[in-house]
Amino acid sequence: MGTDSSIVRFEDVSLHFGDTPALDHVSFEMGAGETRVVFGAAGSGKTMLLKVAVGLQKPDSGRVFLFGQDITHLSEERLFDLRARVGILFQEGALFDSLTIADNVAYPLENQRILQTVGAGSEQRSIEERVVETLRFVELEQTLDKFPSELSGGMRRRVGIARAVVTQPELELYDSPTAGLDPITAHTIISLILKERDTRNTATIIVTHRYQDGQLMANFRYNPNSGEIEAAPRGSEETVDTKFLIMQAGRLVFEGTEPEFLACTDEYVRKFARPGAS
Amino acid sequence: MLDFLKPPIQTFQDFVLVSSRALGNVFRRPHYNSDIFQQMDIIGVGSLPITSMVGWFSGIVMALQMSRALTTYGAESRVGEIVSITLVRELGPVLTALLVAGRNASGMASELGSMKVTEQIDAMRALGTDPSQKLVTPRLIASATMLPLLTIIADCIGMIGGYFVASTQLGLTSSEYWTSAWQVLEYNDLAQGLIKPFAFAIIIALVGCFYGIRTSGGTQGVGRATTNAVVWSSLWIIVINTLITQVFVNF
């Protein structure tokens, strides 16, 4: 199973906390530019799937590959280089309380020193420009000097997206980006995720409870000419490259395209295949 | 049969791992200097008023208590010696450390604990930062620098407090008090007066950060981590104080 060109690959991965399985013999693979939408009940292992994918949590057994490299037993120091190629939005944004919005978004740039080839003065200027540009992408450039506590939940989530995409990573992981948000804000967040995915053809894994999020990821795309989200033509790349993963008690019980997902007769899987499902 | 020993041994093992990593990071790059200075400000400048007050009142109380006993033997002129020795050897380092433990070990545990339960520490790791290097080591360096300085200040203010009592209630002259207070101090006293706060600072920072970064269980977990940090750092300060005192008494 798998090729070296895969972005993420799980081979029979298991992880337990005490006697409770967080991941139970999970195997899947995704390539460059592909999208995976992960559904599952609370505590089914969705968040742990993302954490294991980038080495934030080590599995008990099985092997995990990131950008073709086996990271199962890789040291934290060596993982830093690989993680620099990944953007992550955590469940509640996980913004640093003590830093301003500008500093939060600049953090990965300053930390990873991706602009180290540029001279010190102009490097700082480049970071500032990138921060403003990225905050403009999420339509929050007016919040530069504010602190996370001064923003609403939806705005914090958008800043989290800005921090995740500012380094232009090859893989984006979104953990429940629309959880607890009103439908309009949730739509705005998914639109931003689509925009990021389709502008740079980024591989994307999104964990969500909302069927609408998966449906948008599978059937819609960002049109850079109009700047709008629009329905993707039937059979186009976006619909084919999006697969749905359903987690149940740590097990991956379903993997397939949207038509396969909607046609599945399994009672648990069908719970997630209708609007308003959670 | 010995299963009940597993949790404390596991905790101690985790503490050793966290501590060795944090101590090793002192000599490893990158160094987050702005975080170190920020922590110095919080721990050092922030604790200055309360440690000064405790120093002042400790000196007064020591002088008052000792004056009564010394007057019995007609030796009240030696009150400076007793205030000086007790403050420099024991009261200064221990009381200052206990106050800083209550103020800063709890602060470290609650701050890092909140970061842990809101996934900020995971975010830090995901963004390529070693949380130990960024969060624990600056607090360790700042504590180890500032606590000895705070102790010196508390000692000095305590001696001034002792002088206040000696001059107003015992009628000692300035030179009588300060000459005896200064001359009684030996290198051994000064050494333990500085080694103790240095060791206590390491305990405060490591215990506070340790309980912070292993927090689990939401806001209740943060509360537990804070309580544990204060209780265990205070307890270890007392234990280590006994050990250091034992070493200095023998040499």
XYZ file of C-alpha atoms in Angstrom:
529
model
C 0.000 0.000 0.000
C 1.173 3.548 -0.698
C 3.767 5.303 -2.780
C 6.552 7.724 -1.944
C 4.522 10.522 -3.524
C 1.915 10.329 -0.758
C 1.577 13.350 1.524
C 0.151 11.418 4.476
C 0.035 7.654 4.917
C -1.176 5.619 7.886
C -0.283 1.935 7.987
C -2.268 -0.023 10.570
C -1.890 2.712 13.192
C -3.165 2.115 16.721
C -3.050 4.332 19.793
C -4.551 3.652 23.197
C -5.058 5.757 26.314
C -5.289 3.145 29.043
C -7.775 0.597 27.750
C -9.536 3.091 25.488
C -8.538 2.986 21.817
C -8.040 6.457 20.336
C -6.999 4.946 16.998
C -7.630 1.305 16.180
C -5.711 -0.174 13.203
C -6.242 2.883 11.005
C -4.875 2.819 7.448
C -5.339 5.426 4.736
C -3.338 7.455 2.283
C -3.650 10.824 0.580
C -1.649 12.397 -2.216
C -0.688 15.958 -3.185
C -3.615 18.285 -3.824
C -6.149 15.843 -2.397
C -8.802 16.531 0.243
C -10.017 14.318 3.062
C -13.120 15.163 5.073
C -13.181 13.343 8.419
C -16.497 12.756 10.185
C -17.137 10.948 13.440
C -18.894 11.181 16.774
C -17.231 13.025 19.663
C -14.322 10.960 20.993
C -14.082 8.811 17.867
C -10.416 9.726 17.270
C -10.681 12.523 14.684
C -8.431 15.004 16.489
C -5.986 12.244 17.408
C -5.775 11.306 13.706
C -4.512 14.821 12.935
C -2.102 14.876 15.889
C -0.605 11.515 14.942
C -0.301 12.651 11.299
C 2.195 15.381 12.290
C 3.898 13.524 15.132
C 2.331 15.504 17.992
C 1.274 12.114 19.348
C 3.202 8.870 18.851
C 1.239 5.738 17.919
C 1.517 2.521 19.942
C 1.837 0.447 16.788
C 1.754 0.825 13.008
C 3.634 3.348 10.893
C 2.952 6.952 9.922
C 4.449 8.631 6.847
C 4.500 12.367 6.264
C 5.751 13.641 2.895
C 6.999 10.109 2.221
C 9.138 10.015 5.379
C 8.488 7.551 8.186
C 7.855 9.770 11.231
C 6.734 7.009 13.605
C 9.883 7.179 15.702
C 11.348 10.451 14.463
C 12.741 12.751 17.175
C 10.950 16.010 17.979
C 13.869 18.061 16.587
C 13.770 16.297 13.229
C 9.991 16.621 13.088
C 10.270 20.425 13.248
C 11.529 20.573 9.645
C 8.643 18.437 8.377
C 6.073 20.346 10.426
C 7.280 23.559 8.800
C 5.589 22.213 5.656
C 2.267 21.690 7.457
C -0.321 24.254 8.565
C -2.623 23.323 11.437
C -5.776 24.967 12.708
C -6.557 23.649 16.188
C -10.070 23.151 17.518
C -10.385 26.477 19.326
C -7.747 28.267 17.283
C -5.053 27.825 19.967
C -3.842 31.399 19.471
C -1.159 32.570 21.905
C -2.989 34.737 24.468
C 0.032 36.860 25.296
C 0.760 37.839 21.686
C -1.056 40.317 19.447
C -2.819 39.065 16.329
C 0.098 40.297 14.187
C 2.613 38.476 16.398
C 0.504 35.309 16.355
C 0.454 35.249 12.568
C 4.130 36.231 12.341
C 5.129 33.510 14.811
C 5.623 30.660 12.300
C 7.527 32.948 9.935
C 9.887 34.206 12.600
C 10.190 30.801 14.139
C 10.893 28.820 11.033
C 13.006 31.592 9.529
C 11.697 30.826 6.084
C 12.936 34.212 4.967
C 16.453 33.714 6.295
C 18.047 34.309 2.870
C 16.918 37.936 3.069
C 18.940 40.511 5.057
C 17.926 41.214 8.661
C 16.196 44.582 8.088
C 14.344 43.627 4.951
C 13.549 40.211 6.475
C 11.560 41.897 9.234
C 9.835 44.068 6.657
C 8.994 40.992 4.556
C 7.505 39.261 7.585
C 5.318 42.275 8.319
C 4.177 42.422 4.702
C 3.349 38.717 4.698
C 1.419 39.058 7.960
C -0.688 41.929 6.618
C -1.220 40.098 3.332
C -2.344 36.922 5.123
C -4.646 38.777 7.502
C -6.131 40.491 4.453
C -6.736 36.993 3.031
C -8.965 36.237 6.031
C -10.357 39.788 5.955
C -8.970 40.753 9.351
C -6.150 43.164 8.492
C -7.698 45.741 10.841
C -7.013 43.543 13.902
C -3.187 43.621 13.766
C -2.632 45.175 17.194
C -5.483 43.486 19.024
C -5.133 40.511 21.362
C -7.017 37.208 20.820
C -9.268 37.894 23.820
C -10.597 41.006 22.037
C -11.904 39.002 19.067
C -15.072 36.946 18.597
C -14.913 33.138 18.255
C -15.271 33.297 14.475
C -12.584 35.955 14.165
C -10.197 33.908 16.318
C -10.820 30.921 14.054
C -9.996 33.101 11.011
C -6.780 34.301 12.646
C -5.992 30.623 13.314
C -6.417 29.970 9.589
C -4.149 32.926 8.805
C -1.466 31.521 11.116
C -1.851 28.087 9.527
C -1.499 29.340 5.939
C 1.051 32.143 6.369
C 3.997 29.862 5.568
C 2.203 28.536 2.464
C 2.435 24.909 3.609
C 1.951 21.900 1.347
C -0.512 20.268 3.751
C -3.285 21.904 5.764
C -5.004 20.241 8.729
C -8.200 21.800 10.076
C -9.639 20.491 13.338
C -13.356 21.321 13.608
C -12.980 24.785 12.042
C -16.731 25.474 12.148
C -17.585 23.954 15.533
C -19.739 26.266 17.637
C -20.075 28.936 14.960
C -23.249 30.348 13.444
C -24.054 29.188 9.865
C -22.936 32.440 8.212
C -19.555 32.500 9.993
C -19.153 28.748 9.377
C -19.730 29.328 5.647
C -17.145 32.138 5.672
C -14.597 29.819 7.323
C -15.165 27.005 4.818
C -14.942 29.522 1.960
C -11.534 30.617 3.269
C -10.416 26.989 3.502
C -11.575 26.375 -0.093
C -9.822 29.545 -1.207
C -6.562 28.419 0.401
C -6.897 24.896 -1.013
C -7.692 25.941 -4.578
C -5.336 28.920 -4.826
C -2.255 26.783 -4.169
C -3.650 23.270 -4.692
C -2.878 22.411 -1.063
C -3.507 18.909 0.310
C -6.197 19.316 2.975
C -7.597 17.233 5.825
C -10.623 18.733 7.524
C -12.253 17.295 10.618
C -15.849 18.390 10.986
C -19.262 17.496 12.398
C -21.216 19.337 9.697
C -22.238 17.540 6.526
C -22.463 20.940 4.779
C -18.713 21.465 5.285
C -17.895 18.190 3.555
C -20.366 18.862 0.792
C -18.779 22.272 0.117
C -15.272 20.794 0.158
C -16.316 18.069 -2.292
C -18.440 20.036 -4.743
C -17.321 23.638 -4.677
C -14.174 25.436 -5.669
C -12.678 28.906 -5.468
C -12.667 30.870 -8.712
C -9.629 33.200 -8.606
C -11.010 35.306 -11.467
C -14.320 36.157 -9.812
C -13.014 35.768 -6.261
C -16.130 33.725 -5.460
C -16.904 30.166 -4.389
C -18.759 28.324 -7.126
C -20.011 24.796 -7.851
C -17.359 22.575 -9.437
C -18.430 20.934 -12.731
C -19.472 17.267 -12.329
C -16.528 14.881 -12.629
C -13.998 17.694 -12.200
C -10.753 17.227 -10.272
C -12.110 18.764 -7.040
C -14.968 16.281 -6.698
C -12.792 13.271 -7.563
C -9.935 14.218 -5.219
C -12.163 14.639 -2.169
C -12.780 11.575 -0.051
C -14.782 11.112 3.126
C -13.403 9.241 6.137
C -15.765 8.149 8.912
C -14.343 7.352 12.355
C -16.081 5.257 14.998
C -14.462 4.466 18.368
C -10.969 4.879 16.904
C -11.685 2.758 13.828
C -11.855 4.040 10.271
C -15.183 2.491 9.249
C -15.606 4.149 5.865
C -13.445 5.761 3.168
C -14.853 6.833 -0.166
C -15.997 9.587 -2.511
C -19.160 11.590 -1.925
C -21.398 9.380 -4.141
C -20.093 6.297 -2.297
C -20.633 8.063 1.022
C -24.222 8.983 0.158
C -24.931 5.459 -1.143
C -23.502 3.728 1.949
C -26.169 1.773 3.848
C -24.286 1.491 7.156
C -26.438 3.072 9.828
C -23.552 4.884 11.605
C -22.125 6.266 8.334
C -25.537 7.442 7.161
C -25.874 9.610 10.292
C -23.244 11.942 8.847
C -24.592 11.947 5.290
C -27.454 14.326 5.756
C -27.684 18.076 6.342
C -27.634 19.044 9.980
C -25.895 15.804 10.923
C -23.557 15.888 13.867
C 1.235 -5.667 45.156
C 3.421 -2.597 44.733
C 1.111 -1.049 42.155
C 0.434 1.904 44.437
C 4.073 2.960 43.923
C 3.717 3.221 40.157
C 2.059 6.683 39.913
C 4.590 8.524 42.146
C 7.521 6.785 40.447
C 6.070 7.644 37.030
C 5.621 11.277 38.123
C 9.186 11.455 39.422
C 10.500 9.925 36.199
C 8.557 12.501 34.142
C 9.901 15.272 36.377
C 13.476 14.112 35.833
C 12.938 14.036 32.060
C 11.365 17.514 31.952
C 14.068 18.908 34.257
C 17.002 17.409 32.386
C 15.646 18.722 29.088
C 15.103 22.210 30.538
C 18.564 22.277 32.148
C 20.187 21.003 28.944
C 18.423 23.718 26.957
C 20.258 26.379 28.985
C 23.338 25.512 26.891
C 21.473 24.932 23.607
C 20.304 27.388 20.986
C 17.989 29.128 20.346
C 17.826 31.352 23.429
C 14.622 33.341 23.849
C 16.191 36.398 25.489
C 13.076 38.549 25.401
C 11.173 35.802 27.263
C 13.998 35.585 29.834
C 13.888 39.347 30.495
C 10.097 39.305 30.647
C 10.202 36.524 33.253
C 12.926 38.366 35.203
C 10.578 41.326 35.369
C 7.634 39.176 36.514
C 9.595 37.114 39.042
C 12.135 39.689 40.222
C 10.556 43.128 40.013
C 7.065 41.726 40.608
C 8.091 39.953 43.811
C 10.228 42.800 45.158
C 7.560 44.622 47.246
C 6.332 41.497 49.039
C 9.798 40.040 49.691
C 10.987 43.448 50.958
C 8.096 43.615 53.393
C 8.725 40.089 54.619
C 12.441 40.877 55.059
C 11.633 44.040 56.995
C 9.188 42.384 59.401
C 11.381 39.291 59.847
C 14.259 41.521 60.937
C 12.007 43.377 63.361
C 10.565 40.175 64.837
C 13.992 38.565 65.214
C 15.344 41.637 66.970
C 12.338 41.842 69.288
C 12.421 38.153 70.207
C 16.177 38.033 70.702
C 16.375 41.289 72.633
C 14.234 39.783 75.389
C 16.468 36.742 75.750
C 19.721 38.688 75.375
C 18.721 41.299 77.932
C 18.560 38.518 80.540
C 22.296 37.975 80.053
C 23.091 41.650 79.556
C 24.110 40.856 75.982
C 21.611 42.980 74.057
C 24.470 44.592 72.155
C 24.789 41.308 70.254
C 21.319 41.520 68.713
C 22.867 42.590 65.395
C 24.854 39.348 65.217
C 21.787 37.181 65.726
C 19.612 39.097 63.299
C 22.380 39.002 60.726
C 23.145 35.276 61.036
C 19.539 34.082 61.120
C 18.553 36.232 58.180
C 21.512 35.395 55.966
C 21.630 31.689 56.752
C 17.966 30.740 57.072
C 15.136 33.233 57.204
C 16.127 35.302 54.173
C 16.554 32.415 51.716
C 13.690 30.244 53.000
C 11.027 32.920 53.503
C 11.843 34.609 50.194
C 11.745 31.274 48.382
C 8.427 30.280 49.975
C 6.905 33.601 48.969
C 8.228 33.342 45.424
C 6.980 29.735 45.289
C 3.505 30.866 46.308
C 3.538 33.714 43.857
C 5.478 32.384 40.877
C 5.331 28.577 40.935
C 1.544 28.940 41.009
C 1.731 31.533 38.228
C 3.895 29.284 36.074
C 1.677 26.229 36.647
C -1.551 28.087 35.905
C -0.168 29.897 32.839
C 1.382 26.802 31.290
C -1.594 24.689 32.381
C -3.997 27.039 30.606
C -1.789 26.915 27.524
C -1.838 23.120 27.687
C -5.612 22.715 27.946
C -6.227 25.248 25.157
C -3.769 23.387 22.891
C -1.366 26.339 22.739
C 1.526 24.062 23.683
C 0.598 21.631 20.907
C 0.340 24.615 18.550
C 3.812 25.677 19.614
C 5.189 22.215 18.819
C 3.316 22.179 15.523
C 4.886 25.521 14.625
C 8.363 24.137 15.215
C 9.096 25.419 18.729
C 10.343 23.252 21.575
C 7.973 24.196 24.456
C 10.683 23.331 26.964
C 13.113 25.735 25.284
C 10.529 28.494 24.875
C 8.582 28.191 28.139
C 10.534 26.278 30.803
C 14.154 27.339 30.254
C 13.477 31.132 30.320
C 11.574 30.713 33.604
C 14.406 28.603 34.990
C 17.113 31.129 34.043
C 15.026 34.069 35.266
C 14.256 32.418 38.618
C 17.868 31.322 39.186
C 19.038 34.885 38.522
C 16.381 36.820 40.398
C 15.805 34.747 43.552
C 19.384 35.182 44.907
C 19.074 38.938 44.228
C 15.690 39.099 45.961
C 17.165 37.214 48.908
C 20.091 39.656 49.210
C 17.627 42.563 49.185
C 15.365 40.844 51.763
C 18.424 40.171 53.986
C 19.548 43.806 53.827
C 16.065 45.187 54.513
C 15.687 42.685 57.369
C 18.914 43.917 58.941
C 17.648 47.485 58.649
C 14.449 46.316 60.396
C 16.597 44.807 63.155
C 18.512 48.068 63.438
C 15.212 49.948 63.782
C 14.326 47.869 66.868
C 17.871 47.923 68.226
C 18.097 51.697 68.053
C 14.572 52.585 69.188
C 13.995 49.966 71.882
C 17.442 48.767 72.962
C 19.254 52.072 72.622
C 22.110 50.639 70.523
C 24.145 53.029 68.430
C 24.428 52.605 64.687
C 28.061 51.505 64.850
C 27.392 49.000 67.665
C 24.661 47.305 65.695
C 26.216 47.341 62.217
C 29.718 46.400 63.350
C 28.465 43.301 65.154
C 26.025 42.447 62.376
C 28.736 42.643 59.705
C 31.681 41.148 61.567
C 29.852 37.997 62.587
C 29.284 36.937 58.986
C 31.772 34.447 57.549
C 32.259 33.243 54.008
C 30.441 30.056 54.963
C 27.337 32.086 55.866
C 27.435 34.128 52.684
C 27.963 30.993 50.592
C 24.937 29.178 51.986
C 22.954 32.405 51.844
C 23.512 32.458 48.091
C 23.570 28.745 47.260
C 20.230 28.145 48.959
C 18.187 30.659 46.925
C 19.889 29.439 43.749
C 18.833 25.845 44.496
C 15.344 26.948 45.601
C 14.913 28.925 42.366
C 15.633 25.816 40.314
C 13.054 23.887 42.362
C 10.411 26.624 42.005
C 10.814 26.962 38.237
C 11.027 23.252 37.475
C 8.174 22.177 39.761
C 5.924 25.056 38.611
C 6.568 24.382 34.921
C 6.396 20.602 35.335
C 2.907 20.659 36.820
C 1.881 23.254 34.223
C 2.888 21.349 31.114
C 1.454 18.035 32.300
C -1.949 19.565 33.073
C -4.978 17.657 31.877
C -8.679 17.819 32.603
C -9.635 21.380 31.643
C -9.979 24.204 34.134
C -10.207 21.809 37.094
C -6.879 20.381 35.962
C -5.350 23.875 35.956
C -6.508 24.342 39.554
C -4.995 20.992 40.571
C -1.728 21.799 38.795
C -1.487 25.152 40.596
C -2.113 23.603 43.996
C 0.395 20.811 43.370
C 3.013 23.283 42.172
C 2.800 25.365 45.379
C 2.593 22.381 47.740
C 5.448 20.408 46.191
C 7.775 23.335 45.555
C 7.302 24.514 49.182
C 7.905 21.027 50.500
C 11.039 20.545 48.386
C 12.364 23.933 49.501
C 12.151 22.799 53.129
C 13.756 19.424 52.371
C 16.592 20.851 50.262
C 17.160 23.560 52.878
C 17.733 20.860 55.477
C 20.192 19.026 53.227
C 22.182 22.153 52.347
C 22.266 23.232 55.991
C 23.529 19.780 56.960
C 26.338 20.059 54.399
C 27.401 23.522 55.589
C 27.240 22.588 59.253
C 29.654 19.705 58.593
C 32.156 21.819 56.643
